[in-house]
XYZ file of C-alpha atoms in Angstrom:
658
model
C 2.671 -48.809 19.642
C 6.235 -47.612 20.047
C 6.908 -44.241 18.448
C 10.555 -45.277 18.161
C 11.503 -48.777 17.062
C 14.268 -50.904 18.657
C 16.244 -50.542 15.431
C 16.069 -46.752 15.738
C 17.345 -46.835 19.334
C 20.213 -49.023 18.157
C 20.940 -46.547 15.368
C 20.898 -43.691 17.894
C 23.520 -45.377 20.073
C 25.708 -45.978 17.009
C 25.404 -42.349 15.907
C 26.074 -41.098 19.446
C 29.495 -42.745 19.269
C 30.436 -41.230 15.907
C 32.434 -38.063 15.380
C 29.677 -36.625 13.171
C 27.350 -36.298 16.161
C 29.845 -35.689 18.963
C 28.728 -32.047 19.197
C 25.070 -33.087 19.530
C 25.840 -35.538 22.324
C 28.025 -32.995 24.136
C 25.285 -30.394 23.957
C 22.732 -32.953 25.132
C 24.877 -33.760 28.155
C 25.389 -30.070 28.909
C 21.672 -29.279 28.733
C 20.814 -32.223 30.974
C 23.497 -31.219 33.470
C 22.222 -27.638 33.566
C 18.697 -28.859 34.166
C 19.774 -31.181 36.966
C 21.736 -28.336 38.551
C 18.613 -26.138 38.530
C 16.785 -28.660 40.747
C 13.543 -27.756 39.021
C 10.279 -29.411 39.884
C 6.794 -29.661 38.448
C 4.771 -26.621 39.619
C 1.783 -26.967 41.911
C -0.244 -24.519 39.773
C -0.844 -24.430 36.013
C 1.043 -22.094 33.724
C -0.189 -18.692 32.576
C -0.048 -16.732 29.317
C 3.289 -16.594 27.499
C 2.662 -13.126 26.056
C 2.328 -11.681 29.557
C 6.046 -12.351 30.096
C 7.172 -9.211 28.267
C 8.361 -5.827 29.471
C 5.450 -3.421 28.901
C 7.849 -0.616 27.987
C 10.375 -2.353 25.727
C 8.224 -5.228 24.378
C 11.104 -7.636 25.145
C 10.642 -11.034 26.741
C 11.653 -10.939 30.410
C 14.673 -12.907 31.610
C 13.635 -16.349 32.863
C 15.458 -17.738 35.918
C 14.589 -21.117 37.419
C 14.862 -19.952 41.022
C 13.082 -16.620 40.578
C 9.336 -17.228 40.335
C 8.440 -13.861 41.853
C 10.924 -11.388 40.329
C 11.297 -10.974 36.585
C 13.866 -8.697 34.980
C 13.722 -6.669 31.758
C 16.787 -7.438 29.565
C 16.984 -3.806 28.381
C 17.136 -1.731 31.571
C 17.082 -4.347 34.349
C 13.760 -3.204 35.808
C 12.184 -5.920 37.955
C 8.497 -6.783 37.663
C 6.374 -8.969 39.899
C 2.819 -10.072 40.544
C 0.586 -13.147 40.198
C 0.109 -12.667 36.451
C 3.864 -12.747 35.863
C 4.311 -15.715 38.192
C 1.764 -17.607 36.116
C 3.525 -16.590 32.889
C 6.835 -17.718 34.444
C 5.252 -21.150 34.941
C 4.544 -21.279 31.201
C 8.299 -21.439 30.630
C 8.741 -23.893 33.515
C 6.284 -26.289 31.882
C 7.881 -25.897 28.469
C 11.401 -26.484 29.773
C 10.382 -29.411 31.972
C 8.797 -31.164 28.999
C 11.899 -30.618 26.878
C 14.119 -31.708 29.777
C 12.157 -34.942 30.202
C 12.745 -35.744 26.529
C 16.474 -35.011 26.758
C 16.854 -37.033 29.942
C 15.104 -39.958 28.276
C 17.200 -39.798 25.108
C 20.465 -39.504 27.035
C 19.409 -42.479 29.171
C 18.859 -44.451 25.943
C 22.425 -43.582 24.932
C 24.259 -43.968 28.248
C 22.038 -46.143 30.415
C 22.667 -43.942 33.481
C 20.011 -44.796 36.061
C 19.596 -41.284 37.486
C 18.523 -40.000 34.054
C 15.769 -42.593 33.870
C 14.709 -41.808 37.422
C 14.491 -38.034 36.800
C 12.591 -38.375 33.527
C 10.197 -40.778 35.203
C 9.726 -38.397 38.127
C 8.685 -35.542 35.819
C 6.100 -37.766 34.150
C 4.808 -39.109 37.466
C 4.541 -35.626 38.952
C 2.593 -34.268 36.008
C 0.327 -37.331 36.066
C -0.271 -36.841 39.783
C -1.070 -33.122 39.447
C -2.905 -33.099 36.135
C -6.443 -33.521 37.432
C -5.803 -30.951 40.161
C -4.777 -28.350 37.567
C -8.359 -28.144 36.308
C -10.077 -24.930 37.298
C -6.825 -22.969 37.513
C -5.669 -19.997 35.416
C -6.960 -20.732 31.938
C -8.089 -19.038 28.789
C -11.805 -19.014 28.120
C -13.129 -20.416 25.767
C -9.856 -22.159 24.864
C -8.753 -23.613 28.233
C -5.664 -25.654 28.847
C -5.282 -27.760 31.976
C -1.595 -27.659 32.905
C -1.197 -24.645 30.658
C -3.121 -21.493 29.746
C -4.583 -22.587 26.410
C -5.144 -25.814 24.512
C -2.464 -24.583 22.106
C 0.071 -24.465 24.940
C -1.214 -27.829 26.171
C -0.551 -29.417 22.804
C 2.973 -28.048 22.443
C 3.785 -29.040 26.035
C 2.447 -32.617 25.928
C 4.223 -33.757 22.736
C 7.814 -33.911 24.107
C 6.430 -35.582 27.239
C 4.858 -38.231 25.010
C 8.196 -38.871 23.302
C 9.928 -39.042 26.686
C 7.367 -41.598 27.851
C 7.882 -43.602 24.662
C 11.618 -43.716 25.371
C 11.413 -44.951 28.974
C 8.106 -46.741 29.502
C 9.553 -50.195 28.821
C 11.859 -49.603 31.814
C 9.070 -48.470 34.144
C 7.035 -50.840 36.325
C 3.906 -51.802 34.333
C 1.532 -50.340 36.908
C 3.442 -47.042 36.900
C 3.441 -46.885 33.110
C -0.293 -47.564 33.047
C -0.902 -44.874 35.663
C 0.977 -42.223 33.651
C -0.942 -43.159 30.516
C -4.259 -43.139 32.378
C -3.779 -39.956 34.437
C -1.790 -37.788 32.006
C -1.859 -38.739 28.335
C -5.371 -40.128 27.927
C -7.100 -37.195 29.680
C -4.888 -34.697 27.832
C -5.914 -36.131 24.455
C -9.578 -36.255 25.521
C -9.461 -32.617 26.680
C -7.804 -31.444 23.483
C -10.362 -33.275 21.407
C -13.233 -31.859 23.463
C -11.872 -28.339 22.951
C -10.570 -28.874 19.428
C -10.501 -25.603 17.525
C -12.270 -27.339 14.628
C -11.130 -24.776 12.078
C -8.341 -24.457 9.567
C -5.899 -22.799 11.926
C -2.471 -23.225 13.533
C -4.257 -24.105 16.805
C -5.896 -27.077 15.138
C -2.569 -28.227 13.663
C -1.113 -28.489 17.166
C -4.272 -30.075 18.586
C -4.039 -32.711 15.860
C -0.334 -33.258 16.464
C -0.860 -33.848 20.181
C -4.002 -35.980 19.860
C -2.458 -38.060 17.071
C 0.861 -38.540 18.852
C -0.905 -39.674 22.025
C -3.236 -41.865 19.966
C -0.255 -43.587 18.363
C 1.471 -43.855 21.745
C -1.570 -45.501 23.376
C -2.815 -47.463 20.321
C -6.057 -45.475 20.302
C -7.307 -45.736 16.726
C -10.253 -43.434 17.383
C -7.957 -40.583 18.422
C -5.617 -41.345 15.520
C -8.441 -41.209 13.001
C -9.702 -37.939 14.503
C -6.262 -36.319 14.345
C -5.710 -37.224 10.707
C -9.109 -37.483 9.039
C -11.646 -35.324 10.902
C -12.980 -32.227 9.056
C -10.263 -30.124 10.724
C -7.699 -32.929 10.972
C -4.168 -32.754 9.664
C -5.076 -33.849 6.146
C -7.602 -31.018 5.980
C -5.041 -28.558 7.363
C -2.644 -29.488 4.579
C -5.346 -29.377 1.931
C -7.037 -26.141 2.972
C -4.602 -24.275 5.243
C -1.544 -24.551 3.034
C -1.920 -22.446 -0.090
C -0.817 -23.864 -3.416
C 2.345 -21.741 -3.323
C 3.372 -23.549 -0.111
C 2.807 -20.785 2.444
C 0.440 -21.125 5.412
C -2.683 -19.047 4.765
C -2.131 -16.616 7.681
C 0.639 -14.938 5.693
C 3.153 -14.863 8.551
C 6.432 -16.729 8.238
C 6.466 -17.262 12.002
C 3.022 -18.850 11.952
C 4.051 -20.723 8.838
C 6.882 -22.422 10.731
C 4.632 -22.801 13.752
C 2.179 -24.759 11.611
C 4.954 -26.708 9.856
C 6.220 -27.664 13.314
C 2.881 -29.221 14.229
C 2.347 -30.981 10.902
C 5.925 -32.309 10.868
C 5.585 -33.499 14.491
C 2.628 -35.671 13.583
C 4.303 -36.851 10.381
C 7.308 -37.929 12.431
C 5.142 -39.741 15.002
C 3.313 -41.655 12.254
C 6.385 -42.582 10.216
C 5.898 -46.317 10.913
C 2.310 -46.279 9.652
C 2.207 -46.310 5.829
C -1.517 -45.559 5.883
C -0.824 -42.292 7.740
C 2.307 -41.177 5.885
C 2.203 -37.398 5.330
C 5.617 -37.107 3.674
C 4.419 -37.805 0.094
C 1.890 -34.971 0.391
C 3.298 -32.335 -2.006
C 2.116 -29.473 0.172
C 4.299 -30.568 3.083
C 7.390 -30.387 0.898
C 6.268 -26.995 -0.448
C 5.950 -25.716 3.114
C 9.696 -26.211 3.547
C 10.462 -24.758 0.104
C 8.359 -21.561 0.222
C 10.457 -19.717 2.853
C 13.658 -20.558 0.967
C 12.323 -18.751 -2.109
C 11.272 -15.698 -0.070
C 14.314 -15.132 2.142
C 16.327 -11.919 2.156
C 19.960 -12.180 0.971
C 21.072 -12.481 4.624
C 18.692 -15.388 5.279
C 16.144 -13.385 7.250
C 12.487 -13.623 6.318
C 9.976 -10.804 5.832
C 8.114 -10.112 9.091
C 4.756 -9.961 7.332
C 1.523 -9.892 9.366
C 1.905 -11.150 12.964
C 5.464 -12.358 12.438
C 8.316 -12.136 14.929
C 10.830 -9.625 13.625
C 13.740 -12.059 14.182
C 12.362 -14.815 11.909
C 15.124 -16.274 9.759
C 16.287 -19.351 7.883
C 19.566 -18.977 9.769
C 18.302 -18.725 13.338
C 15.057 -18.644 15.258
C 11.881 -18.666 13.215
C 9.183 -18.465 15.899
C 8.788 -18.797 19.648
C 7.888 -22.220 21.014
C 9.445 -24.227 18.176
C 12.938 -25.322 17.251
C 15.286 -23.084 15.223
C 14.960 -23.210 11.463
C 18.026 -25.449 11.114
C 16.063 -28.231 12.810
C 13.233 -27.852 10.323
C 15.699 -28.269 7.471
C 17.346 -31.262 9.146
C 13.960 -32.945 8.747
C 13.395 -31.587 5.249
C 16.837 -32.682 4.071
C 16.396 -36.166 5.552
C 12.889 -36.572 4.166
C 13.303 -35.121 0.678
C 17.002 -34.869 -0.158
C 16.507 -31.513 -1.883
C 19.846 -29.693 -2.440
C 18.131 -26.391 -1.520
C 17.440 -27.765 1.966
C 20.998 -29.058 2.332
C 22.293 -25.619 1.326
C 20.265 -24.003 4.109
C 21.885 -26.402 6.572
C 25.372 -25.597 5.284
C 24.688 -21.881 5.741
C 23.452 -22.514 9.274
C 26.412 -24.676 10.232
C 28.890 -22.152 8.866
C 27.661 -20.001 11.775
C 27.192 -22.575 14.526
C 27.941 -26.241 15.274
C 25.639 -29.023 14.160
C 24.704 -29.982 17.693
C 20.922 -30.201 17.990
C 18.841 -33.084 19.265
C 16.934 -33.094 15.974
C 20.161 -33.606 14.030
C 21.073 -36.500 16.314
C 17.668 -38.176 16.140
C 16.542 -37.465 12.597
C 19.296 -35.904 10.495
C 21.293 -37.621 7.797
C 24.712 -38.996 8.738
C 26.268 -36.282 6.593
C 24.900 -33.318 4.694
C 25.609 -33.497 0.953
C 27.407 -30.615 -0.689
C 24.977 -28.127 -2.182
C 25.838 -24.925 -4.064
C 23.869 -21.794 -3.342
C 20.899 -21.718 -5.720
C 20.591 -18.764 -8.088
C 18.201 -16.116 -6.798
C 15.297 -15.326 -9.067
C 12.227 -13.168 -8.855
C 9.612 -15.033 -6.839
C 5.849 -14.885 -7.050
C 3.751 -16.482 -4.328
C 0.544 -15.862 -6.210
C -1.809 -17.394 -3.656
C -0.237 -15.527 -0.740
C 0.052 -12.296 -2.691
C 3.815 -11.793 -2.323
C 5.580 -10.469 -5.425
C 9.351 -10.435 -4.893
C 11.709 -8.702 -7.325
C 15.465 -9.370 -7.357
C 16.781 -7.249 -10.224
C 20.362 -7.408 -8.905
C 22.541 -9.642 -6.769
C 21.758 -7.774 -3.536
C 18.424 -6.276 -4.597
C 15.149 -7.357 -3.016
C 11.696 -5.756 -3.133
C 8.500 -7.357 -1.843
C 5.104 -6.011 -2.877
C 2.386 -7.429 -0.597
C -1.117 -7.524 -2.057
C -2.845 -10.827 -1.216
C -5.419 -12.222 1.219
C -5.970 -10.688 4.630
C -4.393 -13.510 6.684
C -7.290 -13.777 9.134
C -6.826 -12.654 12.732
C -3.049 -12.591 12.301
C -3.219 -10.403 9.194
C -2.275 -6.727 9.028
C -4.102 -3.931 7.155
C -1.219 -3.233 4.788
C -2.271 -3.971 1.233
C 0.179 -2.786 -1.408
C 2.895 -2.268 1.201
C 6.495 -2.408 0.049
C 9.313 -4.133 1.950
C 13.074 -3.709 1.547
C 15.405 -5.828 3.720
C 17.151 -3.984 6.564
C 16.335 -0.542 5.173
C 12.532 -0.646 5.140
C 11.457 -3.966 6.653
C 7.996 -4.897 7.794
C 7.938 -4.454 11.573
C 6.005 -7.661 12.241
C 4.823 -8.021 15.814
C 6.086 -7.804 19.392
C 4.618 -9.821 22.238
C 0.846 -9.582 22.166
C 0.711 -8.005 25.613
C 2.715 -4.997 24.387
C 0.754 -1.755 24.547
C 1.960 -1.039 20.985
C 0.711 -4.313 19.530
C -2.727 -3.084 18.462
C -2.129 0.663 18.541
C 0.961 0.672 16.273
C 2.105 -2.603 14.742
C -1.393 -3.538 13.557
C -2.203 -0.162 12.015
C -1.763 0.718 8.358
C 0.380 3.768 9.112
C 3.209 1.560 10.453
C 3.564 0.015 6.967
C 4.910 1.456 3.724
C 1.643 1.914 1.870
C -1.199 4.461 1.664
C -3.569 5.546 4.457
C -6.980 6.939 3.502
C -8.804 9.381 5.777
C -6.403 8.750 8.702
C -7.930 5.265 9.140
C -6.420 1.833 8.714
C -7.453 -0.227 5.729
C -10.460 -2.541 6.037
C -9.949 -6.250 5.289
C -9.526 -6.940 1.603
C -7.671 -8.965 -0.990
C -5.764 -7.468 -3.877
C -4.907 -8.949 -7.212
C -1.843 -8.978 -9.420
C -1.954 -7.212 -12.763
C 1.573 -7.844 -13.971
C 4.721 -9.638 -12.791
C 7.700 -9.638 -15.129
C 11.274 -10.657 -14.530
C 12.731 -10.289 -18.028
C 13.846 -7.325 -20.080
C 15.740 -4.245 -18.899
C 13.570 -3.795 -15.809
C 11.451 -5.997 -13.545
C 7.774 -5.283 -12.873
C 5.412 -5.936 -9.969
C 1.976 -4.378 -10.493
C -0.969 -5.010 -8.149
C -4.238 -3.368 -7.169
C -7.001 -3.527 -4.584
C -10.426 -1.963 -4.265
C -12.001 -0.939 -0.950
C -15.668 -0.285 -1.731
C -15.418 2.419 -4.417
C -11.807 3.446 -3.699
C -9.152 1.901 -5.914
C -5.452 1.586 -5.126
C -2.777 0.428 -7.503
C 0.974 0.176 -7.011
C 3.511 -0.408 -9.751
C 7.177 -1.160 -9.053
C 9.638 -0.852 -11.954
C 12.996 -2.105 -10.758
C 16.473 -1.740 -12.172
C 19.561 -3.223 -10.529
C 20.533 0.027 -8.786
C 17.191 1.753 -8.279
C 13.446 1.441 -8.742
C 10.444 3.567 -9.652
C 7.444 3.432 -7.328
C 4.092 4.534 -8.763
C 1.144 4.530 -6.338
C -2.230 5.402 -7.894
C -5.235 6.332 -5.748
C -8.773 7.045 -6.943
C -11.559 7.772 -4.427
C -15.198 8.853 -5.003
C -14.964 11.894 -2.718
C -12.134 14.183 -1.555
C -10.242 12.908 1.464
C -6.837 12.947 3.133
C -4.449 10.548 1.395
C -1.157 9.796 3.153
C 1.615 7.991 1.291
C 3.872 6.463 3.973
C 7.567 5.598 3.872
C 9.201 4.321 7.081
C 12.916 3.637 6.923
C 15.621 2.560 9.338
C 18.147 5.190 10.285
C 18.201 8.968 10.329
C 16.420 11.101 7.744
C 18.216 14.111 6.264
C 17.334 16.609 3.524
C 18.030 20.089 2.248
C 15.191 22.407 3.147
C 13.152 23.955 5.922
C 10.989 22.478 8.672
C 8.096 23.668 10.808
C 6.903 21.890 13.947
C 3.381 20.496 13.800
C 0.886 19.621 16.528
C 0.253 15.957 17.264
C -1.246 14.158 14.279
C -4.653 12.534 14.483
C -5.579 9.142 13.095
C -5.355 5.425 13.803
C -1.774 4.804 14.929
C -0.754 8.420 14.318
C -0.216 9.112 18.020
C 3.042 7.148 17.689
C 4.443 9.653 15.169
C 6.706 11.661 17.463
C 7.945 15.190 16.770
C 5.973 15.686 13.541
C 7.226 18.516 11.400
C 6.343 19.887 7.991
C 9.194 19.730 5.485
C 9.795 21.991 2.487
C 12.536 21.027 0.022
C 13.634 22.348 -3.385
C 12.307 20.570 -6.470
C 14.228 17.446 -7.561
C 16.287 17.276 -4.356
C 16.298 13.955 -2.484
C 15.494 12.737 0.988
C 18.215 10.476 2.434
C 18.119 7.894 5.217
C 21.386 6.829 6.836
C 21.716 3.667 8.934
C 25.316 2.617 9.487
C 26.860 2.191 6.023
C 23.474 1.834 4.335
C 21.859 4.700 2.459
C 18.417 5.049 0.922
C 17.753 8.066 -1.260
C 14.291 9.132 -2.426
C 13.410 11.548 -5.208
C 9.687 12.329 -5.278
C 7.772 13.799 -8.201
C 6.553 17.331 -7.350
C 2.792 17.608 -6.952
C 0.634 20.662 -6.309
C -0.978 20.544 -2.884
C 1.488 17.984 -1.505
C 2.546 18.359 2.145
C 5.630 16.522 3.406
C 5.577 15.457 7.065
C 8.564 13.879 8.838
C 8.371 12.080 12.205
C 10.133 9.554 14.401
C 8.352 6.219 14.981
C 8.908 2.937 16.834
C 10.739 0.125 15.092
C 10.777 -3.401 16.452
C 11.815 -3.551 19.224
C 10.183 -0.141 19.802
C 13.297 1.531 21.192
C 14.844 1.022 17.748
C 13.573 4.326 16.384
C 13.001 4.831 12.677
C 12.326 7.888 10.528
C 9.057 8.236 8.682
C 8.089 10.456 5.796
C 4.473 11.160 4.824
C 3.308 12.723 1.580
C -0.167 14.146 2.363
C -2.731 15.268 -0.180
C -6.400 16.294 0.020
C -7.978 15.059 -3.206
C -10.026 12.377 -4.924
C -7.411 11.013 -7.325
C -3.651 11.251 -7.404
C -0.451 9.367 -8.105
C 2.602 9.285 -5.840
C 5.664 8.811 -8.059
C 9.116 8.241 -6.571
C 12.566 6.977 -7.442
C 14.480 5.047 -4.747
C 18.186 4.291 -4.682
C 19.680 2.042 -1.995
C 23.474 1.902 -1.839
C 26.685 1.565 0.129
C 29.778 3.526 -0.750
C 29.538 5.997 -3.644
C 26.019 6.644 -4.924
C 25.372 5.232 -8.387
C 22.243 7.308 -8.975
C 23.287 10.948 -9.013
C 20.078 12.846 -9.725
C 16.501 12.498 -10.934
C 14.770 15.089 -13.109
C 10.989 14.768 -13.443
C 9.413 15.931 -16.684
C 6.917 18.806 -16.210
C 3.917 16.753 -17.390
C 3.164 13.064 -17.100
C 5.073 10.534 -15.023
C 8.341 10.425 -16.911
C 11.763 11.204 -15.493
C 15.439 11.171 -16.362
C 17.610 9.181 -13.960
C 21.218 10.296 -14.068
C 23.535 7.455 -13.083
C 27.281 6.999 -12.984
C 26.961 5.293 -16.364
C 24.752 7.817 -18.127
C 21.151 8.986 -18.313
C 18.208 6.589 -18.303
C 14.918 8.085 -19.437
C 11.565 6.750 -18.289
C 8.266 7.423 -19.998
C 5.181 5.951 -18.354
C 2.220 5.728 -20.693
C -1.173 4.416 -19.613
C -4.715 4.715 -20.994
C -6.479 6.698 -18.318
C -4.819 8.578 -15.497
C -4.231 8.649 -12.645
C -5.608 5.136 -12.071
C -5.957 3.356 -15.390
C -8.651 0.743 -15.597
C -6.984 -1.074 -18.454
C -3.512 -2.564 -18.895
C -0.694 -0.132 -18.292
C 1.783 0.233 -21.142
C 5.279 1.001 -19.870
C 7.781 2.469 -22.301
C 11.430 2.471 -21.262
C 14.254 4.300 -23.042
C 17.956 4.518 -22.239
């Protein structure tokens, strides 16, 4: 069948001539011209591993140049790297860009009818068809081998735009040539992906399904179509089991969330002419677009939880290998007409032109006006993300939920603040810091027990409250016989952080706070030897800190300030160090509160501000957890009462007094 109907091609030509899509057509022409100028060709060897194409020192993706297969430059310091592994990784990008170029050539030919565009798109397809069988046995991942690419995941992402390009031009190709491309490229690609299907609830399987189903629809292969949609790990199962009821993909990473949405939406788009395969009415698909909107920082960025790229945003890139987030919301706005999705598009297009291919092919003729929705506290109960917004610019995320599988991080009860104390997410997987730092508990704002990262586990929420004079997020987790509980009590200008720990035997307990910027304090320091523990070798220049009682620590990053008042505790040792951010050359300052004990509570007051400080001082009462917070408007007194300290087993009763 045709993935695109004659009526849709007619609509495309009409839209291409309208002022609303002039920017999209101009960009399409520019991208095609740049590709033609590059004189690129289909490689003789298959592509390698994308994550190898990163500077080992700076964890930045190397600069890709069409005519430089052997020399690859770091964008930070210009160092040039070479070798067969990098040449293979360079071919990963070649394959990706050739597939996207074939699609753009085909679409522009449908608009303009220029013969050279048809000829070049056809040549890419013919060349891949002619080389495809010969790619077998090349550089591949075992046990997940691609053919033209390193893995079946790469193969799936690569083949889909080629399928759409073929759909656009095959009626203009000689029948025998069209049949040859289908027989030598698309049919064996679908068969290979099915043979090596991941057969689990996983982002890999989503892309396998998208590719197999798209090719099945393209070639009228009902067996492949049925497999892609209805097999035990088909797309219907991915939606049912992989998407949690709160709308977030189960791996707990917003990058992998969009990566999975990209695959599910690709198959939904390919099957839009088949009512029996329509995925759009599935409520979980709509929730997948809505969940990130509810979780975004005030600036549109998204928390880099688990293996998430640190740049993930609703107003820019959201993952590598997929379109920017604006393209996702072009689809969501066209499919569902939700004002929240239109508002995301307006925010995007206030920063850049509406000029994407997705807007041209699938977007609405115009985007309806949509006011910014009010920001409320958000609970993604299934994912374990409790987000407090006690003020217009306030945002706190307490992370307590499921492990996230292989892409999860050992960071239960970690706390995230936008810009100031963000989750670091992940760099490229080939970075030497990937496992040794970013995937260790000590790189997150939580507690480390016995110098070792947390084992897998799932916490539970005790209380989430968004009404009254303060907002509450209260969660706990148990690792064997050790219990952790964190309670956040948030006011508009500041918040209390109470972290309870109870262990069966004495051990080292490190409370960790990593913050952007430079740490300053009033007190004395003493240099320490290198610290031992999982990830601790990345804590540079460790030093013991001694400060007067009730004096704060302060982090400064540009105009932003974060001030911390910690409750005094006998036997507490403060340790300051410098640690990698993301990218790693973006250094951050870390503070550890270390105690040797079985049970304790770390109690702190945080104040984030610009301009004059609104919290002036914090005085902790000699006994208990109470404190007096002196603000510009007066004194606010906190009394924390709970039946059983330091880690109450029953409900905690919070008493608040002004």
